[in-house]
Coordinates of C-alpha atoms in Angstrom, one line a residue:
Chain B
X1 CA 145.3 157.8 67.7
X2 CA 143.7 158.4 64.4
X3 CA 145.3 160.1 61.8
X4 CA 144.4 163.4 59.9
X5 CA 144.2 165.3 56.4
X6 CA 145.1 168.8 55.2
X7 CA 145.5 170.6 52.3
X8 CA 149.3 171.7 52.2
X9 CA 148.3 175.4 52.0
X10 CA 145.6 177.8 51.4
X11 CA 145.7 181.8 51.0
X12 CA 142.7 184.2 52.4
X13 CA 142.2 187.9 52.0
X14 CA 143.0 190.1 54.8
X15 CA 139.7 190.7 57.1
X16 CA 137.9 187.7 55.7
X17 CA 137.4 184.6 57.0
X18 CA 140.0 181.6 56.6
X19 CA 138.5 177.9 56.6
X20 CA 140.7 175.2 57.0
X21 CA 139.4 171.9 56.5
X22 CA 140.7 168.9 58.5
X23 CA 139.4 164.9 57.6
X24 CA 139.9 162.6 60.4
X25 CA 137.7 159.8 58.9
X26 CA 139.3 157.1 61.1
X27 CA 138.5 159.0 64.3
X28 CA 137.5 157.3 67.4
X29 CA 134.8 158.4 70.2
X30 CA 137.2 158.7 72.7
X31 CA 139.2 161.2 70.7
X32 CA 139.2 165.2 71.0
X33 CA 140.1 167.0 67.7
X34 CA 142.7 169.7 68.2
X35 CA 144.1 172.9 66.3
X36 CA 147.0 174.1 67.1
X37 CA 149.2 177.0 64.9
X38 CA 153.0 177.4 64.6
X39 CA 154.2 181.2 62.7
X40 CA 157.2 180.9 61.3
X41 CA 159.8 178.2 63.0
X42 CA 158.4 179.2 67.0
X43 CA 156.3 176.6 68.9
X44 CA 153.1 175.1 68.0
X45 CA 150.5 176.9 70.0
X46 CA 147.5 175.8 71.0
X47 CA 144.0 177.0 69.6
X48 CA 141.0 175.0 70.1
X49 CA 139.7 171.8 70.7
X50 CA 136.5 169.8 70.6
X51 CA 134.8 166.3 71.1
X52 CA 131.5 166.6 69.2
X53 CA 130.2 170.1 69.7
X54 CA 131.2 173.2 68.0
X55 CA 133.3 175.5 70.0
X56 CA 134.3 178.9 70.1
X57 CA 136.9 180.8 71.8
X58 CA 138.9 184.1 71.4
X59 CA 141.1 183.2 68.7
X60 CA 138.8 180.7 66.6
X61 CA 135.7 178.5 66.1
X62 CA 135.5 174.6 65.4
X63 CA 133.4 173.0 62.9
X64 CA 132.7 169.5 63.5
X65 CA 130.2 167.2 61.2
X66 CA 127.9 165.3 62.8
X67 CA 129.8 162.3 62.0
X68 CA 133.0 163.4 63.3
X69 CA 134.9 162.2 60.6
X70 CA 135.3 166.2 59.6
X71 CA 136.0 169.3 60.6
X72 CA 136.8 173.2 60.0
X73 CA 138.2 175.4 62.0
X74 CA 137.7 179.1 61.1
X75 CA 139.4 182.4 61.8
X76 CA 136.7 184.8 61.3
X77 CA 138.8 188.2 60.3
X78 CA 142.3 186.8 59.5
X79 CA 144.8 189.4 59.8
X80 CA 148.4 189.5 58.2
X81 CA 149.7 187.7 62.1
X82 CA 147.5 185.0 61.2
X83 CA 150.4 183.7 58.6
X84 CA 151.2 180.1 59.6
X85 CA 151.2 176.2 59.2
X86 CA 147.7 175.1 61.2
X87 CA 148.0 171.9 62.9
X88 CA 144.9 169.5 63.2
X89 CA 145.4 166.9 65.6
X90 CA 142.9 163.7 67.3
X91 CA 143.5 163.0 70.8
X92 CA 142.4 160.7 73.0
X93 CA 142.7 162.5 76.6
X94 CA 142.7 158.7 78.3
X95 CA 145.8 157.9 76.6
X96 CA 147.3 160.5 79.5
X97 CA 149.4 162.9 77.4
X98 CA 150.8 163.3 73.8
X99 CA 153.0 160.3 73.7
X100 CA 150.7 159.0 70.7
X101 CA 149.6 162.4 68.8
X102 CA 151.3 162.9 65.2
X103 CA 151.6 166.3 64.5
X104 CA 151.3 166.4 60.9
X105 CA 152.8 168.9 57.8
X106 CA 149.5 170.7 58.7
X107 CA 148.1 173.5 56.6
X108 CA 149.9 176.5 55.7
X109 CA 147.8 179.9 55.6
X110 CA 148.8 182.5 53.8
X111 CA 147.0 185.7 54.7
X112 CA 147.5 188.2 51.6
X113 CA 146.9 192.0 52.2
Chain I
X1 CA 159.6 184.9 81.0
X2 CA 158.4 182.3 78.9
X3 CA 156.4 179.4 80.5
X4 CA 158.7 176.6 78.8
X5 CA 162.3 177.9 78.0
X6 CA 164.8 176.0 75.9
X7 CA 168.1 176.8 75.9
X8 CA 170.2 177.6 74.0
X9 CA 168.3 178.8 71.2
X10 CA 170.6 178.3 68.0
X11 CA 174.0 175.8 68.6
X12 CA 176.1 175.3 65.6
X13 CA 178.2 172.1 66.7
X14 CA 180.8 170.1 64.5
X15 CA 180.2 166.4 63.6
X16 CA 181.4 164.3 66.7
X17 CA 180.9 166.3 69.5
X18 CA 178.4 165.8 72.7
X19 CA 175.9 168.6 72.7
X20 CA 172.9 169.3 75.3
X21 CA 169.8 170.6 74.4
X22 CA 167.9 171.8 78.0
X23 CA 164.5 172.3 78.7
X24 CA 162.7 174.2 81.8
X25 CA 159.3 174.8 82.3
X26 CA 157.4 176.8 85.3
X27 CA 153.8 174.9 84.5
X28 CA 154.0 172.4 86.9
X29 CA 153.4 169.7 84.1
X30 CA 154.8 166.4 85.1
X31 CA 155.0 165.3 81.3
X32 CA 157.9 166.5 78.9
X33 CA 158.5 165.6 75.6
X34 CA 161.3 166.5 72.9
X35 CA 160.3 166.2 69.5
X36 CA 162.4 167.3 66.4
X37 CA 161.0 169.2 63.3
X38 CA 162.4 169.1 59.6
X39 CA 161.6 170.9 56.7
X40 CA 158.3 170.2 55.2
X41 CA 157.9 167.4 58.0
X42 CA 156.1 167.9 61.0
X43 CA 156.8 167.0 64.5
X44 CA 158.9 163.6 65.1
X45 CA 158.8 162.5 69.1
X46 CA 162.2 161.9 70.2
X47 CA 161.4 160.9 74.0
X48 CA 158.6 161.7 76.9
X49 CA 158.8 161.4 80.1
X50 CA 155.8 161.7 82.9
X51 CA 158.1 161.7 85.4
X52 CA 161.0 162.0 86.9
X53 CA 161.3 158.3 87.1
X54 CA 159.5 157.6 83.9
X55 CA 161.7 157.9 80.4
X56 CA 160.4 156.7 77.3
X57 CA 161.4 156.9 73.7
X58 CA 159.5 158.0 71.0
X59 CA 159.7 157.7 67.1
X60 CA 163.1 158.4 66.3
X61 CA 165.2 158.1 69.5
X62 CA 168.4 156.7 68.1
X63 CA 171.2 158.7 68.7
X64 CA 169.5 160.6 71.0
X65 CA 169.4 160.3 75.2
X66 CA 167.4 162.5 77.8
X67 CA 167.6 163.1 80.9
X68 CA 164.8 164.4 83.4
X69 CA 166.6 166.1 86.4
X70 CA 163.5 167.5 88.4
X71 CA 159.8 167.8 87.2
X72 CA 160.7 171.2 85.4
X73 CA 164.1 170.2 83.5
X74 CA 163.9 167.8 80.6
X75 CA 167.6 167.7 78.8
X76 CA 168.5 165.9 75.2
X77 CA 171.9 165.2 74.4
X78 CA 173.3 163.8 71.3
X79 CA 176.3 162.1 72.5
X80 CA 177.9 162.5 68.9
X81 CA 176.3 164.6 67.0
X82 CA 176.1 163.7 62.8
X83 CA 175.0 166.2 60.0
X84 CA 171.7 164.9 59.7
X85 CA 170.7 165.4 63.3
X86 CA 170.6 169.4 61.5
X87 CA 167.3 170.6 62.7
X88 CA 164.6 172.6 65.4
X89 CA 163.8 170.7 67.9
X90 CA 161.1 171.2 70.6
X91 CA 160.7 170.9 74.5
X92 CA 156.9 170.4 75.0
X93 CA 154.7 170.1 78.6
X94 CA 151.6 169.1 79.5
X95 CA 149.8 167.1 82.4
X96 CA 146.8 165.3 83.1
X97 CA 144.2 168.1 84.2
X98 CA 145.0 170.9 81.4
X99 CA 144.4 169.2 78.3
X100 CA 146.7 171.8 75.8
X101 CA 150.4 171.1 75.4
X102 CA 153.0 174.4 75.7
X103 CA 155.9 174.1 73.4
X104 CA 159.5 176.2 73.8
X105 CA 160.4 178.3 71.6
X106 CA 162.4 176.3 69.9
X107 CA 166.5 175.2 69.2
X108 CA 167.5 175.1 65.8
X109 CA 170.8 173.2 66.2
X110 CA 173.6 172.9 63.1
X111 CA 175.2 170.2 63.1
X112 CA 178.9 171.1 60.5

């Protein structure tokens, strides 16, 4: 499975919206890209995923250039609960589970009041 | 109750000693996985299983052995536990239809 970038942290104002970036230049077209989030030291949970479109769900949406290689998923009104390390991951759901996925040191957001 | 519960939740053990780490989940995933987190690191696969009959290792397995009693229990034991096995470690499911994985809350284990 490809490997990913992050910036080791980023801060964002209360009630605006947090962008965190995620390069995955090597990326294959089999591969899904993933977000997952893990606040403080509980378990990574998941938050979005996507292939080539961008998608949108309760919790987040997911940026991803046309050429794959990048992408940015956004919380739209981060709140203080938002704090945490952000996890962007490339998948390949054929490979049958996560046997192959490196979770990374991710990106740590920082929500200030 | 939590869909993937790890017991117990923080173990101090001394250097030596056999210590199991267990793992239940109420998903109905047939894969499991254990991975182990240090600071600033990210998440290090220990072993995964997709079955009961199927064990694998993962990146750092030394030291380390599992053991998958039924689809939902997935148990890690350090037979002799050393100082730098000191860390969280996770109990992680997911299957082949729901593509998201559901991690445990976490064991943060002390090894002394």
């Amino acid at each position: 499975d490809a490997k990913t970038t992050q910036p080791p942290s980023m801060d964002c104002a209360e009630g605006r919206a947090a962008n965190l970036p995620c390069n995955h230049s090597t990326i294959s077209g089999n591969e899904y890209v993933y977000w997952y989030r893990q606040i403080h030291s509980q378990g990574p949970q998941y938050i979005i995923h996507g292939l080539k479109n961008n998608e949108t769900n309760e919790m987040a949406s997911l940026i991803i250039t046309e050429d794959r290689k990048s992408s940015t998923l956004i919380l739209p009104h981060a709140t203080l609960r938002d704090t945490a390390v952000y996890y962007c991951i490339v998948r390949d759901l054929n490979s049958g589970g996560y046997q192959k996925v490196t979770f990374g040191t991710g990106t740590k957001l920082q929500v200030i009041p | 109750d939590a869909d993937v519960t790890q017991t117990p939740r923080n173990r101090i053990t001394k250097t030596g000693k056999r210590i199991m780490l267990e793992c239940s989940q109420t998903k109905g995933h047939d894969r499991m996985y254990w991975y182990r987190q240090d600071p600033g690191l990210g998440l290090r696969l220990i072993y995964y299983s997709f079955d009961v009959k199927d064990i694998n290792k993962g990146e750092i397995s030394d030291g380390y052995s599992v053991s998958r009693q039924a689809q939902a229990k997935f148990s890690l034991s350090l037979e002799s536990a050393i100082p730098n096995q000191t860390a969280l470690y996770f109990c992680a499911t997911s299957d082949a239809v729901n593509t998201e994985a559901f991690f445990g809350q976490g064991t943060r284990l002390t090894v002394v």
